[in-house]
Short mmCIF file of C-alpha atoms and ligand atoms in Angstrom, two decimals:
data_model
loop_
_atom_site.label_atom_id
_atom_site.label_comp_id
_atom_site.label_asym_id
_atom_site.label_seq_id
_atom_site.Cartn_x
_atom_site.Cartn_y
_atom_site.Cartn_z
CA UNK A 17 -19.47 -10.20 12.67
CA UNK A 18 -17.18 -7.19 12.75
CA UNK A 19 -15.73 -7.88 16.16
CA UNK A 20 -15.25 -11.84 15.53
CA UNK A 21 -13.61 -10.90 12.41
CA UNK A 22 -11.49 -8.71 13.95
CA UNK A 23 -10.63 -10.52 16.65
CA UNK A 24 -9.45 -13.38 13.83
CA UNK A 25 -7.81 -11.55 11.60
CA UNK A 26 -3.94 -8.99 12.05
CA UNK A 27 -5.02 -6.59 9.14
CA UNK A 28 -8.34 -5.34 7.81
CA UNK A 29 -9.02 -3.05 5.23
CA UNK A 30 -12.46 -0.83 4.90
CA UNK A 31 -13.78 -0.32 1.06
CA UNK A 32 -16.61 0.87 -0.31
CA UNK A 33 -18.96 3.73 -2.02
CA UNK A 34 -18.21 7.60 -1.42
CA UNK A 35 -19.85 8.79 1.84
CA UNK A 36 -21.11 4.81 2.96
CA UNK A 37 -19.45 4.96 6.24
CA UNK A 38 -16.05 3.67 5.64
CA UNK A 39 -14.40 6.05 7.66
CA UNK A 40 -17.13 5.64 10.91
CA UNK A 41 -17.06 2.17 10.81
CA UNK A 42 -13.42 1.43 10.74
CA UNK A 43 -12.99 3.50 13.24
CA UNK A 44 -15.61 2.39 15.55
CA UNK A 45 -14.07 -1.72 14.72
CA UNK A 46 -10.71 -0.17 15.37
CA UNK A 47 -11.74 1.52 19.22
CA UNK A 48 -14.10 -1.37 20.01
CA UNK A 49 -10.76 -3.71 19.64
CA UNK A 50 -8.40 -1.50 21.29
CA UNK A 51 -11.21 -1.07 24.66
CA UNK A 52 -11.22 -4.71 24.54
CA UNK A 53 -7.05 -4.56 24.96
CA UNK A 54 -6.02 -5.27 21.64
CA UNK A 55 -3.33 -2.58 20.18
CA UNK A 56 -4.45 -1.41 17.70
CA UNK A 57 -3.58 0.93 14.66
CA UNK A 58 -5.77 2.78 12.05
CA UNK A 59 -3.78 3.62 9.04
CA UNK A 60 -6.26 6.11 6.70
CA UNK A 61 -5.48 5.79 2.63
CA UNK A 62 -7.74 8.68 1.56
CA UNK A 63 -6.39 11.98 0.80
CA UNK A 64 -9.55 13.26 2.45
CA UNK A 65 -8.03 13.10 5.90
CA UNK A 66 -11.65 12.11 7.58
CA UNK A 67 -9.74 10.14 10.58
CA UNK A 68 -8.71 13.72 11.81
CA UNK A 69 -11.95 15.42 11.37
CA UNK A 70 -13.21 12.47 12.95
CA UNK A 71 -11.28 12.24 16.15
CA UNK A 72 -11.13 16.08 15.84
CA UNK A 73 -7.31 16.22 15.36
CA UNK A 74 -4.44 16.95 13.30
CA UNK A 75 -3.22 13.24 11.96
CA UNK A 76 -0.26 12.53 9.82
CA UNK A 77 2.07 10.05 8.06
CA UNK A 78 3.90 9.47 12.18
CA UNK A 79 1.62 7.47 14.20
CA UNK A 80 -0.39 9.53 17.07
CA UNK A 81 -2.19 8.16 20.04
CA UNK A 82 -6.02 8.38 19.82
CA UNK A 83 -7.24 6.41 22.79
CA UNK A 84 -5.60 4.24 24.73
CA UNK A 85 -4.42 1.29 22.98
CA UNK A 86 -5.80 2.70 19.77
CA UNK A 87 -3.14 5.03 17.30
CA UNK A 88 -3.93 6.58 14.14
CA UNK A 89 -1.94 7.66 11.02
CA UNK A 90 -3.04 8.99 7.44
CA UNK A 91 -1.04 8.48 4.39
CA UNK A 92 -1.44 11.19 1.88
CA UNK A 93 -0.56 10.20 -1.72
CA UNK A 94 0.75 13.00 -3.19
CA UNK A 95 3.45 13.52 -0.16
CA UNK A 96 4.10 9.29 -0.68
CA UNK A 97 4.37 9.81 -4.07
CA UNK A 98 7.05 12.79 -3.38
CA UNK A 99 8.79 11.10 -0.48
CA UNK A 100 8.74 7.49 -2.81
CA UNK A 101 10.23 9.66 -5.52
CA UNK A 102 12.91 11.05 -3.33
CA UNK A 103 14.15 8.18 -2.03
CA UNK A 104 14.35 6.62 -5.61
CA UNK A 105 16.19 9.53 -7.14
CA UNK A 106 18.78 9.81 -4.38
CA UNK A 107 19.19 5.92 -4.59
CA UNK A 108 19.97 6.43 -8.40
CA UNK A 109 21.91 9.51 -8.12
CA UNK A 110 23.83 7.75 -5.64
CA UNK A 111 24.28 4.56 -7.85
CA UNK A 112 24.37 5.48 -11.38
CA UNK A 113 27.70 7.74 -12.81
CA UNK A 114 27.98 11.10 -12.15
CA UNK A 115 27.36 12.27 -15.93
CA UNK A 116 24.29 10.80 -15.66
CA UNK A 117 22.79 13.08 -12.63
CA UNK A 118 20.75 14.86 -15.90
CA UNK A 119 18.49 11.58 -17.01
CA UNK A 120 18.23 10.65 -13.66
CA UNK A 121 16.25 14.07 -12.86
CA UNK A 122 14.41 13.38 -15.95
CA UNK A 123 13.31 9.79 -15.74
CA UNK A 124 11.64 10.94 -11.43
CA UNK A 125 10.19 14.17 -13.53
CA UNK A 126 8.12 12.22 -15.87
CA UNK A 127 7.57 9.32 -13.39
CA UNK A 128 6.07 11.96 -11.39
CA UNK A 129 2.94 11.55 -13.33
CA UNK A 130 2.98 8.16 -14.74
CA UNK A 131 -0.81 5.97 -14.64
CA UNK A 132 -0.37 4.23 -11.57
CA UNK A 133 2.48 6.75 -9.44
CA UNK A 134 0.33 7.02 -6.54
CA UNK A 135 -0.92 3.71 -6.00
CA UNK A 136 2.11 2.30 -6.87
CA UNK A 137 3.87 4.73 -3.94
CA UNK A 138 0.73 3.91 -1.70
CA UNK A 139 1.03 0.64 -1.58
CA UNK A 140 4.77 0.55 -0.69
CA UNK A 141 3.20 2.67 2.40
CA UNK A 142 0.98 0.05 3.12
CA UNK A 143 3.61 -2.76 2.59
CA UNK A 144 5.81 -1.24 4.64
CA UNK A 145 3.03 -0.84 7.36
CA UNK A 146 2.18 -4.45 7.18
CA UNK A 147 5.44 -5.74 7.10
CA UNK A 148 6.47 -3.33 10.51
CA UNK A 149 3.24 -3.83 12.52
CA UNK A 150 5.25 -5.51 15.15
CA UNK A 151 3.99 -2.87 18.02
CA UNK A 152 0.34 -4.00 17.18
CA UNK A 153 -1.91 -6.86 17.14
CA UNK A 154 -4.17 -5.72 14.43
CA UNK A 155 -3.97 -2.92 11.84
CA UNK A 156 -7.16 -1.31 10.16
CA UNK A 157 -7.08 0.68 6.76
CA UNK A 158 -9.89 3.34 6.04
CA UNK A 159 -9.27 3.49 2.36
CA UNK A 160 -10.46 6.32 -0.55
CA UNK A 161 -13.54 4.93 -2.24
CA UNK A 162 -13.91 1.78 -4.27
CA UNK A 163 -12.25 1.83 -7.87
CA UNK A 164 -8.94 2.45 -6.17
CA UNK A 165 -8.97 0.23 -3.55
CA UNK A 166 -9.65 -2.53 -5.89
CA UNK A 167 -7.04 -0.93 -7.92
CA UNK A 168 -4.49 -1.13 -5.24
CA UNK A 169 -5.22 -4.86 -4.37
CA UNK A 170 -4.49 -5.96 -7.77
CA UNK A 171 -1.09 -3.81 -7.69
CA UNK A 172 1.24 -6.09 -5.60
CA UNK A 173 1.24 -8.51 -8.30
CA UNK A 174 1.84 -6.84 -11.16
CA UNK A 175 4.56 -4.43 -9.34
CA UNK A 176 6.14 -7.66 -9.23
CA UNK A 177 6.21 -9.05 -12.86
CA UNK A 178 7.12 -5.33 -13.36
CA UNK A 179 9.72 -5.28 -10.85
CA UNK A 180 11.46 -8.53 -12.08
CA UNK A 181 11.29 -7.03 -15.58
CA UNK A 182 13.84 -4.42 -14.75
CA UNK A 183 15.78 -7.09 -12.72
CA UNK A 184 15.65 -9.28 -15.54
CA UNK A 185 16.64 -6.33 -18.06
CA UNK A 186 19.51 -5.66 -15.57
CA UNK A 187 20.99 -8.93 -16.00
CA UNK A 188 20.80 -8.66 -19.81
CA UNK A 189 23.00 -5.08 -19.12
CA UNK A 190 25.46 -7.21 -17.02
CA UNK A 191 26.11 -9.61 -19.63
CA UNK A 192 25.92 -7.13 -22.12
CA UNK A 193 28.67 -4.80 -20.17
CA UNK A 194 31.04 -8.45 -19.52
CA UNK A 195 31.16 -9.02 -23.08
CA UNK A 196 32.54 -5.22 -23.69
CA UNK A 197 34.82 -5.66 -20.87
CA UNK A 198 36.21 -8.46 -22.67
CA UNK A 199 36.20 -7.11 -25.95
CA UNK A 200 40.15 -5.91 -26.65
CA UNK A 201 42.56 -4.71 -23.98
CA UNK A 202 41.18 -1.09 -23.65
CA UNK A 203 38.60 -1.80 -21.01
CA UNK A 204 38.21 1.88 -21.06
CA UNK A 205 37.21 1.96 -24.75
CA UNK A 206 33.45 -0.61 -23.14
CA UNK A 207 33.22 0.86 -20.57
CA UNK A 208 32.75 4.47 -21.74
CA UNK A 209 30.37 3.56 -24.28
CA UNK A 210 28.31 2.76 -21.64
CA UNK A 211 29.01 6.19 -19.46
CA UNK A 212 30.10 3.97 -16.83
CA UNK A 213 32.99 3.94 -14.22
CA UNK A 214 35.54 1.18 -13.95
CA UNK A 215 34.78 -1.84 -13.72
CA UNK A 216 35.75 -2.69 -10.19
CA UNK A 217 32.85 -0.43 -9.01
CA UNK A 218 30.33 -1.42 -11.83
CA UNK A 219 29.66 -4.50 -10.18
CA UNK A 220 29.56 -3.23 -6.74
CA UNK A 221 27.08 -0.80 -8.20
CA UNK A 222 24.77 -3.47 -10.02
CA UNK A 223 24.80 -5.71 -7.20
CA UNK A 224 22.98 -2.74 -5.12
CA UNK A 225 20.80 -2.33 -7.78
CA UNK A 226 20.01 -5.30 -7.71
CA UNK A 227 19.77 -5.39 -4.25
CA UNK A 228 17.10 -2.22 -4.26
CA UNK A 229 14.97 -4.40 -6.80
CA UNK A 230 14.58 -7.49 -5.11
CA UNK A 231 14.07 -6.00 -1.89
CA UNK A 232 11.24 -4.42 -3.52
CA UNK A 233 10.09 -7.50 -5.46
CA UNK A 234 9.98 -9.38 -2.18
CA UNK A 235 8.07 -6.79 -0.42
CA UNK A 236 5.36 -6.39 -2.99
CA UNK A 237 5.48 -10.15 -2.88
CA UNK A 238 4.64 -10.47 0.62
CA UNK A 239 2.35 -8.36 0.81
CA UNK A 240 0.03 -10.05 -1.56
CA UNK A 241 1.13 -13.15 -0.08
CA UNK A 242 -0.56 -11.90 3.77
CA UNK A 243 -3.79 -10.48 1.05
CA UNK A 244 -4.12 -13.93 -0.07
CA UNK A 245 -3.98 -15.41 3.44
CA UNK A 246 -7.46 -15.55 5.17
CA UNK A 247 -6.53 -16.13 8.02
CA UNK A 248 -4.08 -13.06 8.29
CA UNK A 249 -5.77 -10.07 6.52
CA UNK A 250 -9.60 -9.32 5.55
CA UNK A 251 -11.42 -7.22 2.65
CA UNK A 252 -14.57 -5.85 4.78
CA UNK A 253 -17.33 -4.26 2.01
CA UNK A 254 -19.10 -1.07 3.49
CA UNK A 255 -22.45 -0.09 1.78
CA UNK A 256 -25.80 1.46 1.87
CA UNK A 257 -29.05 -0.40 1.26
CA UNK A 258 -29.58 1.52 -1.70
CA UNK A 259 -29.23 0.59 -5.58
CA UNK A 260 -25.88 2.36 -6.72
CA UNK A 261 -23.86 0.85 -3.28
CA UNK A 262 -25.49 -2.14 -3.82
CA UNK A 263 -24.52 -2.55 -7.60
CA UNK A 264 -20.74 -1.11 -6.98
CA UNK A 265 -20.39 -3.34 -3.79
CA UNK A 266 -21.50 -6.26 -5.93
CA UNK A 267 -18.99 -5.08 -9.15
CA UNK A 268 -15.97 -4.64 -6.32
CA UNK A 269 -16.50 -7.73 -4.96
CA UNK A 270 -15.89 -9.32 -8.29
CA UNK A 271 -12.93 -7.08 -8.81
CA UNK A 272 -11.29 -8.34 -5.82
CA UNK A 273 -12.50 -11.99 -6.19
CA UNK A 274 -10.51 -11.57 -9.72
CA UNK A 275 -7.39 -10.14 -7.71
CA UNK A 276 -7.83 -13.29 -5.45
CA UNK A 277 -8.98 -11.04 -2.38
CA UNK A 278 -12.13 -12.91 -1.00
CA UNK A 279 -14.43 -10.40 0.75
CA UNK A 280 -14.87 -11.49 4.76
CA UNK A 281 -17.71 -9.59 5.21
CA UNK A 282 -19.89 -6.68 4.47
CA UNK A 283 -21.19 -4.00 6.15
CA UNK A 284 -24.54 -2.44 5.52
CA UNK A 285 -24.81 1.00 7.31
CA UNK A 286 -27.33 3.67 7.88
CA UNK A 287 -30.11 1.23 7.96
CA UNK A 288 -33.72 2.37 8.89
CA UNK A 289 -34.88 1.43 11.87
CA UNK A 290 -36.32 -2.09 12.58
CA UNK A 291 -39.59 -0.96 14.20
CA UNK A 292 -41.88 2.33 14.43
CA UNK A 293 -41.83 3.72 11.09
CA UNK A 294 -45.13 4.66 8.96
CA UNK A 295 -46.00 6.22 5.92
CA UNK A 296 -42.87 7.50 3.76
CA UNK A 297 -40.08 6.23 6.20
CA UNK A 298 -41.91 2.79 6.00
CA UNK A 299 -41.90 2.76 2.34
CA UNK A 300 -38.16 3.65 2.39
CA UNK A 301 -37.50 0.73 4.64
CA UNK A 302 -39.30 -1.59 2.08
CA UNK A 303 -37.07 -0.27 -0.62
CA UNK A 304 -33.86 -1.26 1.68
CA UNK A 305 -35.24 -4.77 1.43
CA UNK A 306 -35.61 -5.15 -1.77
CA UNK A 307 -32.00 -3.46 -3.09
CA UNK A 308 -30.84 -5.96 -0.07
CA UNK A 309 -32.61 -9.09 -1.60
CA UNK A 310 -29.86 -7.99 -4.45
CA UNK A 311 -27.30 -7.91 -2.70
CA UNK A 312 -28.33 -11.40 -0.97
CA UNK A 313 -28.97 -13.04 -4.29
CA UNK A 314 -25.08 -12.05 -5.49
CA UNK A 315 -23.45 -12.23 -2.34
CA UNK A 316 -25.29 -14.09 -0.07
CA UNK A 317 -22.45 -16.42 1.07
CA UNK A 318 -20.64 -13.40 3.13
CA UNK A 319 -21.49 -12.93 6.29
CA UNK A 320 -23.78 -9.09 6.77
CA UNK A 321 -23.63 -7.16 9.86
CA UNK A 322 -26.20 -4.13 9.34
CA UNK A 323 -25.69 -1.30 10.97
CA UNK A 324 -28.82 1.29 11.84
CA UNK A 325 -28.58 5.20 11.07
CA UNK A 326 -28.25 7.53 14.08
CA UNK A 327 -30.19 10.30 14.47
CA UNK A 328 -27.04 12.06 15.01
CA UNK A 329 -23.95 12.57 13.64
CA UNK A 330 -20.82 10.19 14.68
CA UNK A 331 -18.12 12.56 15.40
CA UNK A 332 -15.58 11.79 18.38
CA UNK A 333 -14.31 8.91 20.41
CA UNK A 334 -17.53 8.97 22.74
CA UNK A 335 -19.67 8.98 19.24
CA UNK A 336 -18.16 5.59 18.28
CA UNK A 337 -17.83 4.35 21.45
CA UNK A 338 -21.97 4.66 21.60
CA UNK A 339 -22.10 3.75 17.31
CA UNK A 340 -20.16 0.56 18.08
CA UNK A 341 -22.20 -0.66 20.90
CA UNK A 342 -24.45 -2.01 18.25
CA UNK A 343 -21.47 -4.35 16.42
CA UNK A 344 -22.69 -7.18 19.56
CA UNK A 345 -26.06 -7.38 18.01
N1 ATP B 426 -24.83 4.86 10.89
C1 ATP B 426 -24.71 6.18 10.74
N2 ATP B 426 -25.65 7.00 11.27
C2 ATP B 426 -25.54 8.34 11.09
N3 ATP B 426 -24.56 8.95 10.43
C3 ATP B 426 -23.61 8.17 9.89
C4 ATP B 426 -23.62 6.76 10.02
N4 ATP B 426 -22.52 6.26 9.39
C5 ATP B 426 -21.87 7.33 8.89
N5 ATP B 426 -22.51 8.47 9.17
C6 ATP B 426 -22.16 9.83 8.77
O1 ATP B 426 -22.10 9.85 7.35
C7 ATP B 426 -21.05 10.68 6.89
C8 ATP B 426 -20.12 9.87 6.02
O2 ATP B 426 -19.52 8.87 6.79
P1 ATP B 426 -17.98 8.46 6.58
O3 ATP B 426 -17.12 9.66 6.54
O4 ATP B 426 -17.69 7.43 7.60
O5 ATP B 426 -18.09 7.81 5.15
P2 ATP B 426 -16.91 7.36 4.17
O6 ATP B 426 -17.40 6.16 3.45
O7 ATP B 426 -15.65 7.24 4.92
O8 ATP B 426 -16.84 8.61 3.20
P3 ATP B 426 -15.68 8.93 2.11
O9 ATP B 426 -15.96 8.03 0.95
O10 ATP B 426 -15.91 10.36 1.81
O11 ATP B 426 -14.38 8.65 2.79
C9 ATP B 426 -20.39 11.24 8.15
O12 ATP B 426 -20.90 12.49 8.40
C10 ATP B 426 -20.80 10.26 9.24
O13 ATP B 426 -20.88 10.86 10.50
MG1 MG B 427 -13.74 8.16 4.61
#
């Protein structure tokens, strides 16, 4: 399942439970693709950084080559949220009037730690490395476990009905600013009640405003646009066969289904294995079945691929190399 699907699909993002695998098995989908010739890139969400303890390097926000055909990049929130924050301020210090340099400073201080800063900057990292994925055939996020990714698929929407609320408010301002200019002959008299400069470069000033905004609307907007489109990007559920994974994998799949994000598939790792076992590794395996008979019962219409536990860790490209041999079963 996990090769077909990635084979079908340009983006895929790996969710899921603290610990579950996310990490292993995105990685193992994303070499698998790139030894069959596909380039690929693996774009880590977590602030964790597993993809370099993984692979055993140092991995950052730049892309780095981790096998051929396969790169690798993690996006840390707190430096997204500070680089995000950057570019905003300088855009506003460079657009709003001098006198205002103050509030500016003020509004990016609280912003800072708003409900929502870092997925909000996240996701314009992820937009952004959707919307430039030209140099690769498919991209694979290893996100931070569940409640945010759910979070984060829900965001592109509503950063766009909050987006088009400042446009919208904007406008009002414009009108709002035209009638002052009108109002008597000392234009001057307007336009410093507003603390702004003349008018010749107010409206070169709210038109890149303006700009900024929609640019932003229509990259939120696209990005859910490619979410929505199954047969462009995939929502891939990784889980244990145990109760908690199975009762959060069940709750996130709702989540998403409410976001419009259909799950393609689902991933049950560190299975027992099919044959040999006695006594208390036997009963275990019964208990798998039955927390699975759960999740079959909720979820039964997307396709499984179940994964077996290694007696060893998975750590390195020959690790995954070996862990994904089993994805052809
Ligand atoms: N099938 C498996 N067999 C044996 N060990 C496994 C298997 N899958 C994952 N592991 C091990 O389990 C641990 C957790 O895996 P991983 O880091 O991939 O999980 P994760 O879901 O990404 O975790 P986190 O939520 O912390 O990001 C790792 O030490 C990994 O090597
Ligand atoms: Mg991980």
């Amino acid at each position: 399942m996990l090769l077909s699907l990635a084979s079908q699909r340009s983006v895929l993002f790996f969710g899921g439970k603290g610990g579950v695998g996310k990490t292993t098995v995105s990685s193992a989908t994303a070499l698998a693709m790139a030894d069959a010739g596909k380039r690929v890139l693996l774009v880590s969400t977590d602030p964790a950084h597993n993809l370099g303890h993984l692979f055993g390097r140092k991995i950052g926000p730049k892309a780095v080559r981790l096998a051929p055909g396969l790169d690798g990049m993690e996006l840390d929130p707190e430096k997204t949220v500070e680089s995000h924050l950057q570019e905003v301020s300088s855009a506003l210090r460079r657009l709003m009037p001098a006198g205002m340099a103050g509030e500016v400073d003020k509004h990016i201080e609280l912003s800072r730690e708003a409900p929502g800063m870092q997925e909000a900057a996240m996701l314009e990292r992820i937009a952004e490395v959707v919307e430039q994925h030209d140099d690769y055939d498919l991209v694979i996020f290893d996100t931070a476990p569940s409640g945010h990714t759910a979070r984060l698929m829900a965001l592109p929407e509503m950063m766009s009905v909050w987006t088009e609320g400042l446009i919208k408010r904007r406008e009002k301002a414009d009108k709002f600013t035209a009638v002052l200019n009108t109002l008597g002959k000392d234009r001057s008299v307007g336009n410093n009640m507003l603390g702004a400069e003349p008018a010749a470069h107010d409206e070169d000033r709210e038109s890149k405003i303006r700009r900024i905004l929609n640019r932003r609307k229509q990259r939120f907007a696209n990005l859910r646009e490619k979410l929505l489109d199954q047969n462009y990007s995939g929502f891939v559920i990784v889980l244990a066969a145990e109760r908690l994974p199975v009762l959060e994998s069940i709750e996130l799949a709702k989540q998403l289904k409410r976001t419009g994000v259909d799950v393609a598939g689902l991933v049950v790792n560190k299975r027992l294995p099919a044959e040999g076992l006695t006594g208390f590794l036997a009963e275990r395996k019964a208990q798998e079945e039955i927390h699975l008979q759960d999740l079959n019962t909720q979820l039964g219409h997307i396709e499984r691929q179940d994964l077996t536990l290694s007696a060893h860790d998975v750590l390195g490209v020959d690790d995954l190399r070996a862990f994904a041999r089993q994805f052809a079963n």
